[in-house]
Short mmCIF file of N, CA and C in Angstrom, two decimals:
data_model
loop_
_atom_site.label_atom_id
_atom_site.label_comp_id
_atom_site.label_asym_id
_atom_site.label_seq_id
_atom_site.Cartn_x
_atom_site.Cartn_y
_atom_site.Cartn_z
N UNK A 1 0.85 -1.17 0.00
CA UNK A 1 0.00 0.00 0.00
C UNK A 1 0.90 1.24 0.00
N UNK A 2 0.59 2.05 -1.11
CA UNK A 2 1.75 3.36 -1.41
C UNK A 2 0.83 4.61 -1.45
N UNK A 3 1.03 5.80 -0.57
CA UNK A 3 0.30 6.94 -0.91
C UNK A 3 1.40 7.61 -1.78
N UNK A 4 0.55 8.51 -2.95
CA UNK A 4 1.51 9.38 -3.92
C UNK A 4 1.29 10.57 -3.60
N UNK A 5 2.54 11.36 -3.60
CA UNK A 5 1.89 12.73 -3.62
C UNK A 5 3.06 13.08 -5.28
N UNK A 6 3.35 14.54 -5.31
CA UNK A 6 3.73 14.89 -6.46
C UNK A 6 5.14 13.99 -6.76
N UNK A 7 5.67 14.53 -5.69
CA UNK A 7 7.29 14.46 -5.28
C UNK A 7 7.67 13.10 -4.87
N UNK A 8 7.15 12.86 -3.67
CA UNK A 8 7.28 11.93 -2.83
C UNK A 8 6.31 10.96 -2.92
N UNK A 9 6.06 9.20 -2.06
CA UNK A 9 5.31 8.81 -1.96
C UNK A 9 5.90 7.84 -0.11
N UNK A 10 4.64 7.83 0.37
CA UNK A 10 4.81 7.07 1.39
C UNK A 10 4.79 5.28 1.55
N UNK A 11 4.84 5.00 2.47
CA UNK A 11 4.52 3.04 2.21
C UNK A 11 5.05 2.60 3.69
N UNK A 12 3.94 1.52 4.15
CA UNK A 12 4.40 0.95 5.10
C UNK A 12 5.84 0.62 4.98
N UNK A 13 7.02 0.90 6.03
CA UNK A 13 8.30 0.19 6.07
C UNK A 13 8.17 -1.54 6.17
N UNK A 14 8.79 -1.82 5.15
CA UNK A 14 9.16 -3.77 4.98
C UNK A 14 10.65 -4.30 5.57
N UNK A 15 10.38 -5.47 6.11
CA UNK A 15 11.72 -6.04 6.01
C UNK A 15 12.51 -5.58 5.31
N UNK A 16 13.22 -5.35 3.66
CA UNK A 16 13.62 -5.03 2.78
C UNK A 16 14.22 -3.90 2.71
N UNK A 17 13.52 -2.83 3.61
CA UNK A 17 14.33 -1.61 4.00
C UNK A 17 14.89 -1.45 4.82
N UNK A 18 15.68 -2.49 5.50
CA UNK A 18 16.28 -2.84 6.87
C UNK A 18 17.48 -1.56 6.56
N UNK A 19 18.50 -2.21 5.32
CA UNK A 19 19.63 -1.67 4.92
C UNK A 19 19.48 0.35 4.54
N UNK A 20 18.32 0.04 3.96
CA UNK A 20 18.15 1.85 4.07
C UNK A 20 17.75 2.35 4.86
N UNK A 21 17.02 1.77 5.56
CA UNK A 21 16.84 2.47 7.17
C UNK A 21 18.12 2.71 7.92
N UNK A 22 18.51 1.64 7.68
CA UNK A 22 19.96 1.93 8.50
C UNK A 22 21.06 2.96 8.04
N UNK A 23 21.05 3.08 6.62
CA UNK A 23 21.53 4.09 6.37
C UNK A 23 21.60 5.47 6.41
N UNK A 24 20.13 5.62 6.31
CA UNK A 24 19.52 6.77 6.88
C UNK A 24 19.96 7.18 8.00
N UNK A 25 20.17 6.29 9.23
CA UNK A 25 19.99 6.66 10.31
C UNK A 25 21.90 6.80 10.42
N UNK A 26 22.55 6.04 9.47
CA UNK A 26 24.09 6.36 10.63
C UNK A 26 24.57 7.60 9.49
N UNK A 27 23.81 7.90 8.60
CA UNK A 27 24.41 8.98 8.07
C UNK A 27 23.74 10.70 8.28
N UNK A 28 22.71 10.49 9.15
CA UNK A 28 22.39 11.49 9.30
C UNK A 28 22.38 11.58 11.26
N UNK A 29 23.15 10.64 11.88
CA UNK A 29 23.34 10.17 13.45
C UNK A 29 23.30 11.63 13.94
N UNK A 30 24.33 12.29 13.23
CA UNK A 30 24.82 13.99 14.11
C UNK A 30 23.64 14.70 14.31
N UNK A 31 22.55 15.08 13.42
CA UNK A 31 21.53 15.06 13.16
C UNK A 31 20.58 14.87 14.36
N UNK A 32 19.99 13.54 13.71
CA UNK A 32 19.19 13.27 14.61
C UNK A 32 19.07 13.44 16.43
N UNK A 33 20.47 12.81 16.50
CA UNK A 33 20.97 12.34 17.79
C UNK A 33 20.67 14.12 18.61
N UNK A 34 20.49 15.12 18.00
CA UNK A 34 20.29 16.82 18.25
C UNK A 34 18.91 16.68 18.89
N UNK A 35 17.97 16.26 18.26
CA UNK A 35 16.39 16.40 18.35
C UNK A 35 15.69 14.82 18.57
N UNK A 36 16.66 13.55 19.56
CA UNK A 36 15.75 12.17 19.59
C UNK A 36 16.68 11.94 21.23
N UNK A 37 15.82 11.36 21.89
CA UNK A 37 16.47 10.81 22.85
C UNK A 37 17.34 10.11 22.52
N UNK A 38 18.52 9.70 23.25
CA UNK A 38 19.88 8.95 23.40
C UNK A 38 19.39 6.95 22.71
N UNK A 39 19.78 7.45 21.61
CA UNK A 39 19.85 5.90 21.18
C UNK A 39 21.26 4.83 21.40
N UNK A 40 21.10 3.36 21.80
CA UNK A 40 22.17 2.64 22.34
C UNK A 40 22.92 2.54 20.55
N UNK A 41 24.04 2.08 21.02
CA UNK A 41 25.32 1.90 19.74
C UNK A 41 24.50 0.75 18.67
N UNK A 42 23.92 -0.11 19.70
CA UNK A 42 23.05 -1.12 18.86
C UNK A 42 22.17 -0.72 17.62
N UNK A 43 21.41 0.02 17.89
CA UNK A 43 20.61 0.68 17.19
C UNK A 43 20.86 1.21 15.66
N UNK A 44 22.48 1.52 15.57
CA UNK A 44 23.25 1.38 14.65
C UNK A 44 23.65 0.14 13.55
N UNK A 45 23.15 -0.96 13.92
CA UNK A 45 23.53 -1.83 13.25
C UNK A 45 22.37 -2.71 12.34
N UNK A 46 22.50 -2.95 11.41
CA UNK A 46 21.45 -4.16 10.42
C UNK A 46 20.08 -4.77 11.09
N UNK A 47 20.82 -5.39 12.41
CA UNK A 47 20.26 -6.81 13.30
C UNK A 47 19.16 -5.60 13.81
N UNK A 48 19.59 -4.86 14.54
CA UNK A 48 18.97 -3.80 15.44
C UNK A 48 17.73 -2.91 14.47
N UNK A 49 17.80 -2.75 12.97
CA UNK A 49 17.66 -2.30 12.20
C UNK A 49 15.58 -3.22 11.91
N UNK A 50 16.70 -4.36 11.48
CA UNK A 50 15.22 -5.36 11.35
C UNK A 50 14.23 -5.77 12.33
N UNK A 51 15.09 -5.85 13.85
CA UNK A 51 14.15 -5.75 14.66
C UNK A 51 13.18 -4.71 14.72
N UNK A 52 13.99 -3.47 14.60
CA UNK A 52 12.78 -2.18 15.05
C UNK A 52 11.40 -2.15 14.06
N UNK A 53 12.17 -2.63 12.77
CA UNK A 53 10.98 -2.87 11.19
C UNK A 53 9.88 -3.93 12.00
N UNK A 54 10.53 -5.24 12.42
CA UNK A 54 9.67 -6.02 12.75
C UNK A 54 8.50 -6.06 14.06
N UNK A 55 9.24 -4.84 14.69
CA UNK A 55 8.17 -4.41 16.17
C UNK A 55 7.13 -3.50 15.24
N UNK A 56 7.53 -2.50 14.79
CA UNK A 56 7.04 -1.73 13.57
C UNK A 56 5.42 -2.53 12.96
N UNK A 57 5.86 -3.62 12.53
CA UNK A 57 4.89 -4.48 11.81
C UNK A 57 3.89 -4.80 13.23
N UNK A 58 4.49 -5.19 13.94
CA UNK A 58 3.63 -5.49 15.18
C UNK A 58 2.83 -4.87 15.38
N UNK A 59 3.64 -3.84 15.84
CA UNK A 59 2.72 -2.47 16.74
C UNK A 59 1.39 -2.37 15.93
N UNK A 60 1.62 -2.13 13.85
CA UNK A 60 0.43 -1.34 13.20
C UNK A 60 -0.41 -2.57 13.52
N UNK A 61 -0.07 -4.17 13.41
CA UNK A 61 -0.81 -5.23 13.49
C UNK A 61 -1.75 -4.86 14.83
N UNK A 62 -1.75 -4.24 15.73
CA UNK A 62 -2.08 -4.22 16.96
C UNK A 62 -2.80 -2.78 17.38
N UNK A 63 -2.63 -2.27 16.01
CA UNK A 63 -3.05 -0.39 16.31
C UNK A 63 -2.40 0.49 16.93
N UNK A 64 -1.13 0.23 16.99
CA UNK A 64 -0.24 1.25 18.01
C UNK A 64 0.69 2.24 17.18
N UNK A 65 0.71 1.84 16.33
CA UNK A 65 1.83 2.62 15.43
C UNK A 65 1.76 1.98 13.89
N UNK A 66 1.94 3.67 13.30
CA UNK A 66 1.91 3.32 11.42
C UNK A 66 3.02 3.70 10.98
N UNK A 67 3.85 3.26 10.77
CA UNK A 67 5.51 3.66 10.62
C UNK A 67 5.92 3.67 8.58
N UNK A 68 6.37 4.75 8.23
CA UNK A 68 6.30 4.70 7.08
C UNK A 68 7.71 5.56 6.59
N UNK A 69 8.17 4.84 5.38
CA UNK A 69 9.13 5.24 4.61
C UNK A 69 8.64 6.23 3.72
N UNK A 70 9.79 7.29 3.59
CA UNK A 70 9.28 8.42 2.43
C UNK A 70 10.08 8.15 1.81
N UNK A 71 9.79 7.72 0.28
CA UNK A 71 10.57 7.73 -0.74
C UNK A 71 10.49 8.37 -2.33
N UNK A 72 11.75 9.12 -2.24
CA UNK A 72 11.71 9.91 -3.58
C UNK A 72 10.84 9.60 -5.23
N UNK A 73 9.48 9.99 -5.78
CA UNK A 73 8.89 9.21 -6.96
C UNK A 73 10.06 8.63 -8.19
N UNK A 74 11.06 9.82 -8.26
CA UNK A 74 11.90 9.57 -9.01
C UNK A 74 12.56 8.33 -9.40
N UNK A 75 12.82 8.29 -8.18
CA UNK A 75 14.67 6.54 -7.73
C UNK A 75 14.13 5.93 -7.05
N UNK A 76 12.70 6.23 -6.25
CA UNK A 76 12.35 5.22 -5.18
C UNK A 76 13.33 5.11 -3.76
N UNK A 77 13.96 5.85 -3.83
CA UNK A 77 15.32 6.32 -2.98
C UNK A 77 14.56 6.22 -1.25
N UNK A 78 14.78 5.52 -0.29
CA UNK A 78 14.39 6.09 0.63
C UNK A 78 15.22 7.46 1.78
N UNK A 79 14.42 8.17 1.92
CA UNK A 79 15.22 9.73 2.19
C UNK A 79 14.17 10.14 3.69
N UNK A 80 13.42 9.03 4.05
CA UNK A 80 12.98 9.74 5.81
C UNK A 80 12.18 8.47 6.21
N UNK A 81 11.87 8.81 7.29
CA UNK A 81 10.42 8.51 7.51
C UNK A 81 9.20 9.32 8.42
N UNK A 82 8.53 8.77 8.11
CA UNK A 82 6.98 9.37 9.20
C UNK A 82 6.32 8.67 9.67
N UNK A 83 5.38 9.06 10.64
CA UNK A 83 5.00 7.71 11.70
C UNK A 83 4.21 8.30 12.80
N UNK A 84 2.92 7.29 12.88
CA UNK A 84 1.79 8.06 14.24
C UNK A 84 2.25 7.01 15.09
N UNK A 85 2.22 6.89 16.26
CA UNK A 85 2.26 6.41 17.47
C UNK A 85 2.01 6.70 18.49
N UNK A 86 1.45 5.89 19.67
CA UNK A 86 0.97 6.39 21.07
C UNK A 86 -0.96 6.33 20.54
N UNK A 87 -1.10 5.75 19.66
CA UNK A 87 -2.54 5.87 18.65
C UNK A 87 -3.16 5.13 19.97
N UNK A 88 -4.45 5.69 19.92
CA UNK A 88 -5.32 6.48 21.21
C UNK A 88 -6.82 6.31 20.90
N UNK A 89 -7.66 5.00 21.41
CA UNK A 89 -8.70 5.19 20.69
C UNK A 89 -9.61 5.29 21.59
N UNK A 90 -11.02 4.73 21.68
CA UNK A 90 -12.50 5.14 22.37
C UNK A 90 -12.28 6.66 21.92
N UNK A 91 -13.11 7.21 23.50
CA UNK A 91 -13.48 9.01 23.27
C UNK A 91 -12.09 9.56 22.27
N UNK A 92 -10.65 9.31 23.11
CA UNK A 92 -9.77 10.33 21.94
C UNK A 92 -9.25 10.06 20.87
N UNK A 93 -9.15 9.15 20.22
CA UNK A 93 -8.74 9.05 18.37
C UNK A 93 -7.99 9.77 18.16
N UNK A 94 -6.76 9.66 18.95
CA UNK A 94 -5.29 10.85 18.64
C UNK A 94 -4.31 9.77 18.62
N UNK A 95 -3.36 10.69 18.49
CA UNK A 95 -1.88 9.98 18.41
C UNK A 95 -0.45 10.91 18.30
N UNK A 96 0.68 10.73 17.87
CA UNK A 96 1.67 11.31 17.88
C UNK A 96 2.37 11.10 16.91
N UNK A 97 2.99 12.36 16.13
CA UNK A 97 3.40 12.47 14.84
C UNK A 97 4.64 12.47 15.03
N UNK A 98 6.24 11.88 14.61
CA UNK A 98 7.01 11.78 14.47
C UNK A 98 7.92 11.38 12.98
N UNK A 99 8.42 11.85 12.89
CA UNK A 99 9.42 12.23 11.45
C UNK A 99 10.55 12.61 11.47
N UNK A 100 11.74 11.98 10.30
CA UNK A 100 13.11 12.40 9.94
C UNK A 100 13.37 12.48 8.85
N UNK A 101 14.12 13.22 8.36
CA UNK A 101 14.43 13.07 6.99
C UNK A 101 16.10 13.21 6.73
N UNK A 102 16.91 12.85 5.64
CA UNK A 102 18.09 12.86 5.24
C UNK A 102 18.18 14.42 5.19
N UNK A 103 19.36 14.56 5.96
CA UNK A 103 19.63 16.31 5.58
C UNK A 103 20.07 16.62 4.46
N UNK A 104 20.28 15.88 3.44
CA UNK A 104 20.32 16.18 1.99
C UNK A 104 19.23 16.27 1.60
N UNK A 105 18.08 16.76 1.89
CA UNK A 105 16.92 16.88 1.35
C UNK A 105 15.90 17.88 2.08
N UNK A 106 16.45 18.39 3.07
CA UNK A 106 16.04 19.73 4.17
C UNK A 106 15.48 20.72 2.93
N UNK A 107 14.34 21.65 3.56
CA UNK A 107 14.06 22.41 2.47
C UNK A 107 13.99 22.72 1.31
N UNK A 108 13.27 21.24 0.88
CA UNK A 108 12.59 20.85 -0.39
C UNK A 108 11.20 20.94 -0.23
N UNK A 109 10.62 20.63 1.10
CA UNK A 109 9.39 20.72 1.12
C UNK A 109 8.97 19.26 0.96
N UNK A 110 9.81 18.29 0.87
CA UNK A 110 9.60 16.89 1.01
C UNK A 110 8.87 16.14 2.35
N UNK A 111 9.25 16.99 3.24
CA UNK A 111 8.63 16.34 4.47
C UNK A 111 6.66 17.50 4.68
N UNK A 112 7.00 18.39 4.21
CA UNK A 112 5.50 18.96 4.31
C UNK A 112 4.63 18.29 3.31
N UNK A 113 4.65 17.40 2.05
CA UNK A 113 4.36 16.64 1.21
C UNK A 113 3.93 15.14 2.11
N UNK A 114 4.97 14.75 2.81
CA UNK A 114 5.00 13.23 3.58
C UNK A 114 3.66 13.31 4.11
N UNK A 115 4.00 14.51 5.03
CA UNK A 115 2.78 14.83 6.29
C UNK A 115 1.63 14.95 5.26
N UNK A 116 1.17 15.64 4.87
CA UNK A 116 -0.02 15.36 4.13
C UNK A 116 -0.29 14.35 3.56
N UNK A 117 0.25 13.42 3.32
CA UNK A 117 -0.17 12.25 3.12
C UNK A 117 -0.24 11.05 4.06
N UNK A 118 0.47 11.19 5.31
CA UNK A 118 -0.09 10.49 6.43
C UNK A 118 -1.15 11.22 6.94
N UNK A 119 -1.24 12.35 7.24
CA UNK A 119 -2.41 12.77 7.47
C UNK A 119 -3.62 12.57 7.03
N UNK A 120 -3.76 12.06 5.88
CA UNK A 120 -4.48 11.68 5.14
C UNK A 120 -4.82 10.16 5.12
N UNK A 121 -4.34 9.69 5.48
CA UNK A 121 -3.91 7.88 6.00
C UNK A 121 -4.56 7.86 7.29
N UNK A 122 -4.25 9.16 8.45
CA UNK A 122 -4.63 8.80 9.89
C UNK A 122 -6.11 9.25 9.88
N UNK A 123 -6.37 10.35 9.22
CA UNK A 123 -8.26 10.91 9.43
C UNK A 123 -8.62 10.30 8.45
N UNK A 124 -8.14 9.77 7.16
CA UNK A 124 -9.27 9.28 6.37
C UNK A 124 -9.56 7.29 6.48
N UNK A 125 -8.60 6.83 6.94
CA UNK A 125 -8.54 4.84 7.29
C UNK A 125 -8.12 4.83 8.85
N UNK A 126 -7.68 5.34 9.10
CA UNK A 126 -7.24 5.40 10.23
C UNK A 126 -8.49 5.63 11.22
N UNK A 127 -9.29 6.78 11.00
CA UNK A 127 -10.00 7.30 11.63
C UNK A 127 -9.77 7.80 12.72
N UNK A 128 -8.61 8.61 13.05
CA UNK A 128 -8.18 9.48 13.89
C UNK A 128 -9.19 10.61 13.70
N UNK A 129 -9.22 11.50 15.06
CA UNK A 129 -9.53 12.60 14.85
C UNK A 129 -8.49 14.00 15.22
N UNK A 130 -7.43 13.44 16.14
CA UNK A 130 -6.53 14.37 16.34
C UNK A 130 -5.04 13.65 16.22
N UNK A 131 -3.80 14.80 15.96
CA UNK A 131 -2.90 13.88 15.78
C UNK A 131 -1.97 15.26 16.52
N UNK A 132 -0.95 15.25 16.96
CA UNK A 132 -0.36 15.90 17.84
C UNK A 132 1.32 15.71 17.69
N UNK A 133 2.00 17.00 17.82
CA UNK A 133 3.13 16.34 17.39
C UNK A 133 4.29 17.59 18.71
N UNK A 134 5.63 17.07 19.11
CA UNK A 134 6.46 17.84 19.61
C UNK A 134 7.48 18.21 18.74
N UNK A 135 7.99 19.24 19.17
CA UNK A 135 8.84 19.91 18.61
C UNK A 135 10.07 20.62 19.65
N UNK A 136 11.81 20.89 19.75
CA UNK A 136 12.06 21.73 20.45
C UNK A 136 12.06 22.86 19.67
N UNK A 137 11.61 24.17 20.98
CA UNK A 137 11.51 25.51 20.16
C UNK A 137 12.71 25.94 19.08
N UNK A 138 13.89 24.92 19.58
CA UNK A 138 15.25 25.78 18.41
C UNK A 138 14.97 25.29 17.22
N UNK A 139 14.24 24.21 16.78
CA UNK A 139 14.09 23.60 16.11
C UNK A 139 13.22 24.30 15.13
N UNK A 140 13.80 25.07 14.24
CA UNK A 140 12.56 25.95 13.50
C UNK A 140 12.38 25.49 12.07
N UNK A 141 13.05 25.02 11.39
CA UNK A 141 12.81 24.08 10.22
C UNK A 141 12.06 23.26 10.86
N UNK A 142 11.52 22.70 11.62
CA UNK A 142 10.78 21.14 11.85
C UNK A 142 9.16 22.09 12.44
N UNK A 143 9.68 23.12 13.02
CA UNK A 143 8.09 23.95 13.13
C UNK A 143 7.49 24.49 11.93
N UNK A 144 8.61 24.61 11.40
CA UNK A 144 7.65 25.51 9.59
C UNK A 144 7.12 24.46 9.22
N UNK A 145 7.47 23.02 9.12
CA UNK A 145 7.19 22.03 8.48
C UNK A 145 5.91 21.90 9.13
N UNK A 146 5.82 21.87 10.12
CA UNK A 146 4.53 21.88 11.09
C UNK A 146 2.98 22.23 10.64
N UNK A 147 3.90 24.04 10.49
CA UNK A 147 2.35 24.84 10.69
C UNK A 147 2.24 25.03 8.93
N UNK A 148 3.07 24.84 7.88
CA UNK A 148 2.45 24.60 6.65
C UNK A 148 1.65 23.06 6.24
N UNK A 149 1.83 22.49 7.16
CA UNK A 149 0.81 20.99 7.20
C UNK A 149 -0.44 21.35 7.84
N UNK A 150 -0.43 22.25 8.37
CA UNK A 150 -1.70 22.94 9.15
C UNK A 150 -2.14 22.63 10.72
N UNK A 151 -0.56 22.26 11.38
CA UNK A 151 -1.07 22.05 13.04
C UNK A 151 -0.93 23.49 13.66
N UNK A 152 -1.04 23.66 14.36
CA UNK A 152 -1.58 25.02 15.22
C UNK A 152 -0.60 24.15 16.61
N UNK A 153 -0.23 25.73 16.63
CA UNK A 153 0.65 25.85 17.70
C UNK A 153 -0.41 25.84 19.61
N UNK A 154 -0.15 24.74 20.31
CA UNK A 154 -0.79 25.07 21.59
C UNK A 154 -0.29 25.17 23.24
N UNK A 155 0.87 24.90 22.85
CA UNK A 155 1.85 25.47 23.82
C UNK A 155 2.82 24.73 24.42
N UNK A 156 3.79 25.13 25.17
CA UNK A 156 5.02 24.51 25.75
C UNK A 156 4.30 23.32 26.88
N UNK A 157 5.69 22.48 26.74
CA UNK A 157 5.50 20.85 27.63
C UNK A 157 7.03 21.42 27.95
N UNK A 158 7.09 21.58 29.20
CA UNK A 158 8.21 21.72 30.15
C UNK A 158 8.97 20.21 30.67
N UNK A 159 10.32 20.19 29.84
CA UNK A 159 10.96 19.34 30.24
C UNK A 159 10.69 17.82 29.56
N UNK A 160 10.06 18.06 28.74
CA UNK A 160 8.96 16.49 27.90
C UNK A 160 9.65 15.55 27.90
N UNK A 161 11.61 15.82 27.12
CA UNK A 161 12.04 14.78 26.80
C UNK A 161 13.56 14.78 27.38
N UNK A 162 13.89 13.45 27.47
CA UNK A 162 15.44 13.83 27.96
C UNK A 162 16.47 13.36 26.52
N UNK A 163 17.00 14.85 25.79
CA UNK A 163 17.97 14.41 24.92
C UNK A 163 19.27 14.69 25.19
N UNK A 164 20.38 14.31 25.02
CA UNK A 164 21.73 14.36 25.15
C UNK A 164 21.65 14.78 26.74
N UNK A 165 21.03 13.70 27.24
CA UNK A 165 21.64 13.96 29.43
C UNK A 165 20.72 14.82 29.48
N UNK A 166 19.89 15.78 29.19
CA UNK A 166 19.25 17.23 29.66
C UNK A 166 17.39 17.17 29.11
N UNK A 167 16.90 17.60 30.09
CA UNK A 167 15.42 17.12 29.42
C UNK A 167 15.00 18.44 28.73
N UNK A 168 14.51 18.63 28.06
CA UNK A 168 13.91 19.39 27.27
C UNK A 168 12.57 19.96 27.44
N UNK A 169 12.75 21.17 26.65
CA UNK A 169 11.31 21.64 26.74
C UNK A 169 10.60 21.39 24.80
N UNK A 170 9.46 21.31 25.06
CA UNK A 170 8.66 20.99 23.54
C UNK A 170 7.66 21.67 23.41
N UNK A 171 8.02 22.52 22.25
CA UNK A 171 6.79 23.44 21.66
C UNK A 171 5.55 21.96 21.50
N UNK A 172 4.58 22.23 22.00
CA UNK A 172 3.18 21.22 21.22
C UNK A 172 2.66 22.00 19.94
N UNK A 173 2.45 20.77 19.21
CA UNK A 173 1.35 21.31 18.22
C UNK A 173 -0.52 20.01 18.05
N UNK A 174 -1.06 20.66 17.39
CA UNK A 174 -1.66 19.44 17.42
C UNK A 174 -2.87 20.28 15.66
N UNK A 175 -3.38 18.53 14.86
CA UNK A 175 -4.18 19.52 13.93
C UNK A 175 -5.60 18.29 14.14
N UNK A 176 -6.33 18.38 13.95
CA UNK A 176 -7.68 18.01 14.07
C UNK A 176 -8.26 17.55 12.70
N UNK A 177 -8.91 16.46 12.54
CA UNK A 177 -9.65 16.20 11.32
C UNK A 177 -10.68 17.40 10.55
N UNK A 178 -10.93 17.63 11.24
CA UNK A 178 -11.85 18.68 10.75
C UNK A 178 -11.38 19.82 10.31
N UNK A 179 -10.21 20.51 10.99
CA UNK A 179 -9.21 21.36 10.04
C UNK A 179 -8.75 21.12 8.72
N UNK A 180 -7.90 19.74 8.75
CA UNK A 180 -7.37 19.02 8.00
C UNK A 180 -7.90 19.01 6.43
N UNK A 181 -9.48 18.75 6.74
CA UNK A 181 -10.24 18.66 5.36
C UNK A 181 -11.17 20.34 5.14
N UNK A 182 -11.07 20.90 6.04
CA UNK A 182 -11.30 21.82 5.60
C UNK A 182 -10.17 22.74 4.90
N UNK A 183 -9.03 22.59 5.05
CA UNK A 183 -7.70 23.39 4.25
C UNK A 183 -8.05 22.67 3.27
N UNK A 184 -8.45 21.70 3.18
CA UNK A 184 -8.30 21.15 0.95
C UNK A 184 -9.28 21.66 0.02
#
C-alpha cells in the first residue's frame, strides 16, 4: 500500500528496507541524535535495524503505530520517515506524529508533502480525529514544516524529553480532522 503525492510517496516500512533504514539513520546520526532521545550503539547496526521494522509491523498489526518510509517518486530512494504512534482510541482518536528526513533533502518541502499524506492515511482509514506532534523551540525548520501541514501551535511541555543527558522543553502542536479537510 503506497500513498503518492507529487514528489514523494509514502509506504508501510518492509523487512527489505532494513539496509536503508539503517543508512539513513548512521548517516544522518549527528543530526538526529540533536532532536531524539539517546539511542544505544546497537541501534546502529542491520540486526537492530530489522528488529525495530519487525516491532514496527507489530505495533500497526495491533493499532499502536503506522511507521512509514518516504521515498523519492523519481529513484524510489528512501530519504525519511513518518510515523503516528501512542494511537489512542474510544473518546480520543489521537496519536503522535514523528518524522526524519536525510539532511540532503532539508528544504525541499519533502517532508511537508509526507505529512499530508499520512495525514491523510490517519483521518481518512485510520479514523483518527486528532494527531499531535512535539517539537524543540530551536528547532525551527521542523516547526515551519509543522504549521504549513496545518497544526496550530498550543503550547510549551516543560521538560517532555530527555535528549543528550538534559530534558527538554517541547513546543506542542496538534491539527484536528476537521481542520485538515477543511484546508483542501
Amino acid at each position: 500500500m503506497s500513498y503518492m503525492g507529487e514528489r514523494v510517496h509514502i509506504r508501510f516500512i518492509r523487512a527489505n528496507d532494513a539496509e536503508a533504514l539503517l543508512d539513513l539513520m548512521q548517516n544522518n546520526r549527528a543530526l538526529f541524535e540533536q532532536v531524539v532521545p539517546k539511542r544505544n550503539e546497537s541501534f546502529y547496526t542491520l540486526e537492530q535495524q530489522e528488529k525495530i521494522i519487525d516491532q514496527w509491523t507489530k505495533s500497526r498489526d495491533e493499532d499502536k503505530r503506522y511507521a512509514f518510509g518516504i521515498f523519492l517518486n523519481e529513484t524510489n530512494q528512501l530519504i525519511g520517515e513518518v510515523s503516528f504512534f501512542e494511537v489512542r482510541r474510544g473518546a480520543l482518536q489521537n496519536c503522535i506524529l514523528g518524522y526524519c528526513l536525510d539532511q540532503k533533502h532539508n528544504g525541499k518541502g519533502y517532508m511537508t508533502e509526507a505529512i499530508d499524506l499520512i495525514l491523510n492515511f490517519a483521518f481518512k482509514e485510520a479514523g483518527l480525529h486528532r494527531v499531535e506532534a512535539g517539537v524543540l523551540p530551536s528547532n525551527q525548520g521542523s516547526i515551519r514544516v509543522l504549521e504549513k501541514a496545518g497544526f496550530k501551535k498550543e503550547g510549551l511541555a516543560k521538560k517532555l524529553l530527555e535528549i543528550n543527558g538534559k530534558r527538554e522543553d517541547h513546543l506542542m502542536f496538534a491539527i484536528l480532522d476537521e481542520d485538515f479537510f477543511s484546508a483542501k
